[in-house]
PDB file of N, CA and C in Angstrom:
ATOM      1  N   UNK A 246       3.386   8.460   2.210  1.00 83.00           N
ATOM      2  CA  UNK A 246       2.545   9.619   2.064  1.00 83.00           C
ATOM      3  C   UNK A 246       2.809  10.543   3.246  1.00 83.00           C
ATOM      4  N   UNK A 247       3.207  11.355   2.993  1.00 85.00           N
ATOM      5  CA  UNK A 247       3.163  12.688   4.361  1.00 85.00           C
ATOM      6  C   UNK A 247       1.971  13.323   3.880  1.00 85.00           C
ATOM      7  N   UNK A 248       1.467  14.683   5.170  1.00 84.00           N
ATOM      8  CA  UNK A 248       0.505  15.514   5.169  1.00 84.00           C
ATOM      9  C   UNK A 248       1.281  16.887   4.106  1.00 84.00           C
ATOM     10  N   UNK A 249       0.400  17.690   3.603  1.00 85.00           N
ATOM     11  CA  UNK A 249       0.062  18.738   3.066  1.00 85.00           C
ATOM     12  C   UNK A 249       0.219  20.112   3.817  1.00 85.00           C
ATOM     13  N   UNK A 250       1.403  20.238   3.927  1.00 83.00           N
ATOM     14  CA  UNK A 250       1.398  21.687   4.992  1.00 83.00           C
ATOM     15  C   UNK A 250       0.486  22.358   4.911  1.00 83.00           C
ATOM     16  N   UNK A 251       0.084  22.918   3.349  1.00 85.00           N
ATOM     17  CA  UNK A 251      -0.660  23.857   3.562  1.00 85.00           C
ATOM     18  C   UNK A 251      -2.588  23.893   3.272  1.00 85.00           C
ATOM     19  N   UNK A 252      -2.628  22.302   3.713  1.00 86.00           N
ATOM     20  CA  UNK A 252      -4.096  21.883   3.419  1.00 86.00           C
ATOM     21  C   UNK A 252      -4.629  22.917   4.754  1.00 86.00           C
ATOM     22  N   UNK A 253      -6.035  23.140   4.555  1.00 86.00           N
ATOM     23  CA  UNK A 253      -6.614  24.519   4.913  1.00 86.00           C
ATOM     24  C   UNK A 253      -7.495  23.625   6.159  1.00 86.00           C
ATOM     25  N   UNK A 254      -8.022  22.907   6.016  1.00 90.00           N
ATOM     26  CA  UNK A 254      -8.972  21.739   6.986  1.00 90.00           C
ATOM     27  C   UNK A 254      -8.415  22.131   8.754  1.00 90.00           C
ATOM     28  N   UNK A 255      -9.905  22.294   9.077  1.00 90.00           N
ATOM     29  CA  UNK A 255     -10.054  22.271  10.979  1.00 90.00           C
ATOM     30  C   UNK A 255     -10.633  21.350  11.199  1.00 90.00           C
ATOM     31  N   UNK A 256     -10.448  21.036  12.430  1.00 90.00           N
ATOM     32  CA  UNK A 256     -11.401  20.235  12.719  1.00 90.00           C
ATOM     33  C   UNK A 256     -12.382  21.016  13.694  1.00 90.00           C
ATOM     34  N   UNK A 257     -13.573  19.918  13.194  1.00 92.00           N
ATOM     35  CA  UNK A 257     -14.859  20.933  13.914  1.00 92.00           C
ATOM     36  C   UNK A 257     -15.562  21.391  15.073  1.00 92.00           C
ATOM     37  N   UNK A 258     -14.760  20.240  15.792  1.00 93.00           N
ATOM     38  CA  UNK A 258     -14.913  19.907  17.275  1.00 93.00           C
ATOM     39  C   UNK A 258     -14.032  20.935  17.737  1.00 93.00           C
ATOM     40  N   UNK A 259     -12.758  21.402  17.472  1.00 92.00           N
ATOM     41  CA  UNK A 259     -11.877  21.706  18.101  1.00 92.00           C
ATOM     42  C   UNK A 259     -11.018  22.416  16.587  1.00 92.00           C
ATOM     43  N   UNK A 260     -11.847  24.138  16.766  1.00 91.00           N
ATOM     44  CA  UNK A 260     -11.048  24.653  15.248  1.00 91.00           C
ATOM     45  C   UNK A 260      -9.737  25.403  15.601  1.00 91.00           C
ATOM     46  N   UNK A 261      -8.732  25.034  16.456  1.00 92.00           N
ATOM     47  CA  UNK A 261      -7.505  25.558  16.838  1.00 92.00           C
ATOM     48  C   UNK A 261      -6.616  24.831  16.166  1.00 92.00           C
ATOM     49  N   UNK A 262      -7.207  23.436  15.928  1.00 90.00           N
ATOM     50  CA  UNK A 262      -6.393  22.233  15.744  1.00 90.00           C
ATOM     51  C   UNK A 262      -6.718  21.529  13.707  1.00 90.00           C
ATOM     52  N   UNK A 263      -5.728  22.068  13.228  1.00 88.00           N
ATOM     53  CA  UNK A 263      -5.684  21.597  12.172  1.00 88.00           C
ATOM     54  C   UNK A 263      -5.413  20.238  11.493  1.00 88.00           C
ATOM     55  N   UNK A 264      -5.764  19.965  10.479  1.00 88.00           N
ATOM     56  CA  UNK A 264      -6.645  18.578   9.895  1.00 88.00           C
ATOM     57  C   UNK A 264      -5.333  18.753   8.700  1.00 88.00           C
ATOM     58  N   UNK A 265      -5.076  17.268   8.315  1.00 87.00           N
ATOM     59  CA  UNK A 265      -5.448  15.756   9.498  1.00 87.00           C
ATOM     60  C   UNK A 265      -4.326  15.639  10.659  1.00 87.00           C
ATOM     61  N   UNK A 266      -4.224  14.840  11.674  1.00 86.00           N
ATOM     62  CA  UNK A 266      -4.035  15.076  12.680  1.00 86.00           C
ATOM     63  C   UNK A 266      -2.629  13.816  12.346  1.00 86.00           C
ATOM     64  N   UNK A 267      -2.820  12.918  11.478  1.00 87.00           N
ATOM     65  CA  UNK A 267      -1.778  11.957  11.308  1.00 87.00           C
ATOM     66  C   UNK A 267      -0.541  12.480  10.229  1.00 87.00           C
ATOM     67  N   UNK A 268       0.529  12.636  10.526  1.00 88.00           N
ATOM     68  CA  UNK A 268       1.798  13.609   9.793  1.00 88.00           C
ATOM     69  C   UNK A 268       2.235  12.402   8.456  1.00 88.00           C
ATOM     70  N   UNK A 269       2.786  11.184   8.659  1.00 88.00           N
ATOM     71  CA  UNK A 269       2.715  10.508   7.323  1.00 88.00           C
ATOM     72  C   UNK A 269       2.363   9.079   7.745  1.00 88.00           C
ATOM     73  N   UNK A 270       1.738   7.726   6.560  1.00 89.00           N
ATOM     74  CA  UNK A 270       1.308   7.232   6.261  1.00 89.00           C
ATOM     75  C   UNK A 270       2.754   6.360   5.500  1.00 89.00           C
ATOM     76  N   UNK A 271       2.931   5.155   6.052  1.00 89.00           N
ATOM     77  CA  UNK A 271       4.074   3.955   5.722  1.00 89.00           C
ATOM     78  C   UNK A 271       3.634   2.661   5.045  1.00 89.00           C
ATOM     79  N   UNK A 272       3.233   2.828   3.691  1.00 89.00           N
ATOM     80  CA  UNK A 272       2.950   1.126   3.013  1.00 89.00           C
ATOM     81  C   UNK A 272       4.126   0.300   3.111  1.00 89.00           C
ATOM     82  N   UNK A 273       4.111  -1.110   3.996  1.00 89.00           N
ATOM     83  CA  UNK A 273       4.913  -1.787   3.945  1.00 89.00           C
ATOM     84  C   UNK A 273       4.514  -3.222   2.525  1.00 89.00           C
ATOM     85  N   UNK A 274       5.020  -4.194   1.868  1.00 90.00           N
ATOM     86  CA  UNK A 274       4.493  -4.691   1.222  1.00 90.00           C
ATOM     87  C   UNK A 274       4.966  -5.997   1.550  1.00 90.00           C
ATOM     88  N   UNK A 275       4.670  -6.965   2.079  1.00 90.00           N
ATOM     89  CA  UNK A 275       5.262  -7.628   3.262  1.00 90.00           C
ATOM     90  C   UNK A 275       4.500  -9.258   2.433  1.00 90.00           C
ATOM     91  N   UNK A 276       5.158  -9.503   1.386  1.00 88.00           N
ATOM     92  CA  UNK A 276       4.407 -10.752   0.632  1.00 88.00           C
ATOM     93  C   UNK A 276       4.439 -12.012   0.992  1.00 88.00           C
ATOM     94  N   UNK A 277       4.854 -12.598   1.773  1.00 88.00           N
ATOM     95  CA  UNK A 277       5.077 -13.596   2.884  1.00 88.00           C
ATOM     96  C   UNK A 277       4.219 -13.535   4.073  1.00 88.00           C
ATOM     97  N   UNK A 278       3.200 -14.020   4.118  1.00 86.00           N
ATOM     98  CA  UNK A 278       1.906 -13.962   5.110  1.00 86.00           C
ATOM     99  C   UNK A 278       2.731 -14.484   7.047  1.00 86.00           C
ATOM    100  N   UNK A 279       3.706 -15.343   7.150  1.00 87.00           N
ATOM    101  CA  UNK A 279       3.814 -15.674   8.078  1.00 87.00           C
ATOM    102  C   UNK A 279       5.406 -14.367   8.765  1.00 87.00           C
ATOM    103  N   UNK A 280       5.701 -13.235   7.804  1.00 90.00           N
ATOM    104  CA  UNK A 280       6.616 -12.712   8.117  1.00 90.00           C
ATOM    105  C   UNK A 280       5.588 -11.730   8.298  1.00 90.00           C
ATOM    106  N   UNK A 281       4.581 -11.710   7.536  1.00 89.00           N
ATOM    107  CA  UNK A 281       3.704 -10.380   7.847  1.00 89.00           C
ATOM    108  C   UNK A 281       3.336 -10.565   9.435  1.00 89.00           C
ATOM    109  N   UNK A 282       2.951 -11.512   9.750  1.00 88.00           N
ATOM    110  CA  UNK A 282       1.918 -12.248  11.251  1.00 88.00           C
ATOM    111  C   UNK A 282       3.096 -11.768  12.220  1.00 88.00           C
ATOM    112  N   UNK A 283       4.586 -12.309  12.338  1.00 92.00           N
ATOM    113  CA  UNK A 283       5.302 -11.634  12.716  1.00 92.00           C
ATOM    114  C   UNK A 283       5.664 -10.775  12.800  1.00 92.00           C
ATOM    115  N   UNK A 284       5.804  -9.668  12.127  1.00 92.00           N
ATOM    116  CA  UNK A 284       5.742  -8.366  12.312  1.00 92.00           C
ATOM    117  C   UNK A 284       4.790  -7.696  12.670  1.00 92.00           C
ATOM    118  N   UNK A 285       3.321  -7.722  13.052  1.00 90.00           N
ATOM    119  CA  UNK A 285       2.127  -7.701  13.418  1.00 90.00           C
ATOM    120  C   UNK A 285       2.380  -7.795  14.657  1.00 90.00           C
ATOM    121  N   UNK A 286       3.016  -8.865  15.637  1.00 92.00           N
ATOM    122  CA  UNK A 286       2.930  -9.569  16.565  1.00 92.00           C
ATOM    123  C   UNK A 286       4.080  -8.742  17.463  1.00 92.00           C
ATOM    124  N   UNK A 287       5.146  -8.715  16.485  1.00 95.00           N
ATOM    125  CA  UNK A 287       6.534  -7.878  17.511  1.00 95.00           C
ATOM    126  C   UNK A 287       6.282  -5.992  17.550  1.00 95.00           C
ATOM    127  N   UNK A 288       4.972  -5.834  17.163  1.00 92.00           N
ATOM    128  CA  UNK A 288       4.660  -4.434  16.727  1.00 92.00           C
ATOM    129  C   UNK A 288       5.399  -3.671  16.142  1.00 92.00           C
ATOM    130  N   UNK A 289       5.764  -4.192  14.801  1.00 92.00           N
ATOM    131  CA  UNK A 289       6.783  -3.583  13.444  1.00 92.00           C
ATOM    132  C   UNK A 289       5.301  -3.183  12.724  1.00 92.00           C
ATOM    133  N   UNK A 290       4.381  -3.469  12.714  1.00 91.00           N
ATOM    134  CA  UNK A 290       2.990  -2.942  11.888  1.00 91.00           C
ATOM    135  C   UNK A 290       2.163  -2.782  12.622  1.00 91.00           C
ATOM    136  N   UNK A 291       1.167  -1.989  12.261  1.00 89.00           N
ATOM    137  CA  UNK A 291      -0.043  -1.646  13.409  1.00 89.00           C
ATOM    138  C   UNK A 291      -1.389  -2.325  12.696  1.00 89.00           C
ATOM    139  N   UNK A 292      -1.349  -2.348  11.362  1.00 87.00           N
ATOM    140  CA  UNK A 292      -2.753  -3.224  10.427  1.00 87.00           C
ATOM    141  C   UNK A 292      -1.793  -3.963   9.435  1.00 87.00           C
ATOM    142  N   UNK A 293      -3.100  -4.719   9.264  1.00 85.00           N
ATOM    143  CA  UNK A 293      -2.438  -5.811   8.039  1.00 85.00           C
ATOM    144  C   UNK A 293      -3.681  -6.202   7.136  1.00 85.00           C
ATOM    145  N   UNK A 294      -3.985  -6.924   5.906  1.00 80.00           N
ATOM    146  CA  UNK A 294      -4.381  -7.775   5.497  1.00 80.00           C
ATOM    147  C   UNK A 294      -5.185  -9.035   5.821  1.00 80.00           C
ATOM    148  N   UNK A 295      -6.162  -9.236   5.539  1.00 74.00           N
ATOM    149  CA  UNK A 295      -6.277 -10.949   6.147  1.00 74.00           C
ATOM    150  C   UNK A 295      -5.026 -11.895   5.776  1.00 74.00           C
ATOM    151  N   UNK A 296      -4.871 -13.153   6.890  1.00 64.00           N
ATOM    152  CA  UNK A 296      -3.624 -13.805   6.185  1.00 64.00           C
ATOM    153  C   UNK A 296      -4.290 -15.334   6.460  1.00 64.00           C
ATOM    154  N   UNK A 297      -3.409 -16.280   5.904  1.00 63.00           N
ATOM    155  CA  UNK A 297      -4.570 -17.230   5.563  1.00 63.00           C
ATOM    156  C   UNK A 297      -4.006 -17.889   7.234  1.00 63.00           C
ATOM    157  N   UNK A 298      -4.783 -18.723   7.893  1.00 61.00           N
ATOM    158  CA  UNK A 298      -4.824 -19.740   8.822  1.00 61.00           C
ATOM    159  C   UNK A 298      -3.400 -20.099   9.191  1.00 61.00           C
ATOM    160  N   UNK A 299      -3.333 -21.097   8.203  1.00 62.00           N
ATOM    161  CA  UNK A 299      -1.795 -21.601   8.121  1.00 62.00           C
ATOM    162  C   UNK A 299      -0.969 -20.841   8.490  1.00 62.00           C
ATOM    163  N   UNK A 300      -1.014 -19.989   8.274  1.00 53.00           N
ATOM    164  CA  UNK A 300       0.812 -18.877   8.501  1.00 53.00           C
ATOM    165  C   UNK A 300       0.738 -18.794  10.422  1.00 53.00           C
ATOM    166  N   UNK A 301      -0.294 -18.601  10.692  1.00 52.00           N
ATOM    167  CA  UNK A 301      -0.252 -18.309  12.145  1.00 52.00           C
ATOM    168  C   UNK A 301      -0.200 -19.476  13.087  1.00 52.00           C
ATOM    169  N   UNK A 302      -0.732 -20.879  12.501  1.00 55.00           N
ATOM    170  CA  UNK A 302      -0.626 -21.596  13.503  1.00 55.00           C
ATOM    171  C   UNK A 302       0.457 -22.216  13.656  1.00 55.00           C
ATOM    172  N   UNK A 303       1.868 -22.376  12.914  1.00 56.00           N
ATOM    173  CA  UNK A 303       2.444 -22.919  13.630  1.00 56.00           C
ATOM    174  C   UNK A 303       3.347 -24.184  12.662  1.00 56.00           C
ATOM    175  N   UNK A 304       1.809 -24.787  12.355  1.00 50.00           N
ATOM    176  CA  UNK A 304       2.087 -26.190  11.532  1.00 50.00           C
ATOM    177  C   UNK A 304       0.419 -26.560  10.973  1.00 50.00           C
ATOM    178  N   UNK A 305       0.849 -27.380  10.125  1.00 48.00           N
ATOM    179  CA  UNK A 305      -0.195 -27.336   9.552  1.00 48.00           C
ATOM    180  C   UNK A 305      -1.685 -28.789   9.673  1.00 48.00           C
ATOM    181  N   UNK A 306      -0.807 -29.648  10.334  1.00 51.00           N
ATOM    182  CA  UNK A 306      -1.627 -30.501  10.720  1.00 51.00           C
ATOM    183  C   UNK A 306      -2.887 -30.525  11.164  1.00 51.00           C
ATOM    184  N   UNK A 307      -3.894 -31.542  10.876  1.00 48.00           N
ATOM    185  CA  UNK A 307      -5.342 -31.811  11.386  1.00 48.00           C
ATOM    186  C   UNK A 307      -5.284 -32.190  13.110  1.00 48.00           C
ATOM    187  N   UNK A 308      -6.029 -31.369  14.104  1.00 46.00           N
ATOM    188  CA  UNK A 308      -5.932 -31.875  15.085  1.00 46.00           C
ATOM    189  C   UNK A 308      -7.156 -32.335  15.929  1.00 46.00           C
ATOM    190  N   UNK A 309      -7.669 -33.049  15.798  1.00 45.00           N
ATOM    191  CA  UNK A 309      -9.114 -33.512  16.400  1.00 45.00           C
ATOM    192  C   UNK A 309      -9.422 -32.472  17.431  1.00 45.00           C
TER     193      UNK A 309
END
């Protein structure tokens, strides 16, 4: 998604400065929860999804 050159929006605080302030918007679709956690981690993504437990720890074992 990119911005709208010619969307009309100020902002109200500060009407010099035209709205929205973020230029485009990147869906990654990243279906592998422990490649997602990694990329999360090496800052290839900035948000994610919940991901389940497992993917992040490691291994999956019970540990008292």
């Amino acid at each position: 998604m990119i911005k709208n050159p010619n969307y009309w929006g100020t902002d109200e605080r500060y009407p010099q400065n035209k709205l929205p302030y973020v230029n485009s918007i990147k869906y990654l679709i990243i279906p592998d929860d422990a490649t997602a956690l990694e990329a999360m981690r090496a800052g290839k993504i900035d948000i994610m999804n919940a991901v389940f437990a497992e993917a992040g720890s490691g291994n999956t074992e019970n540990k008292p």
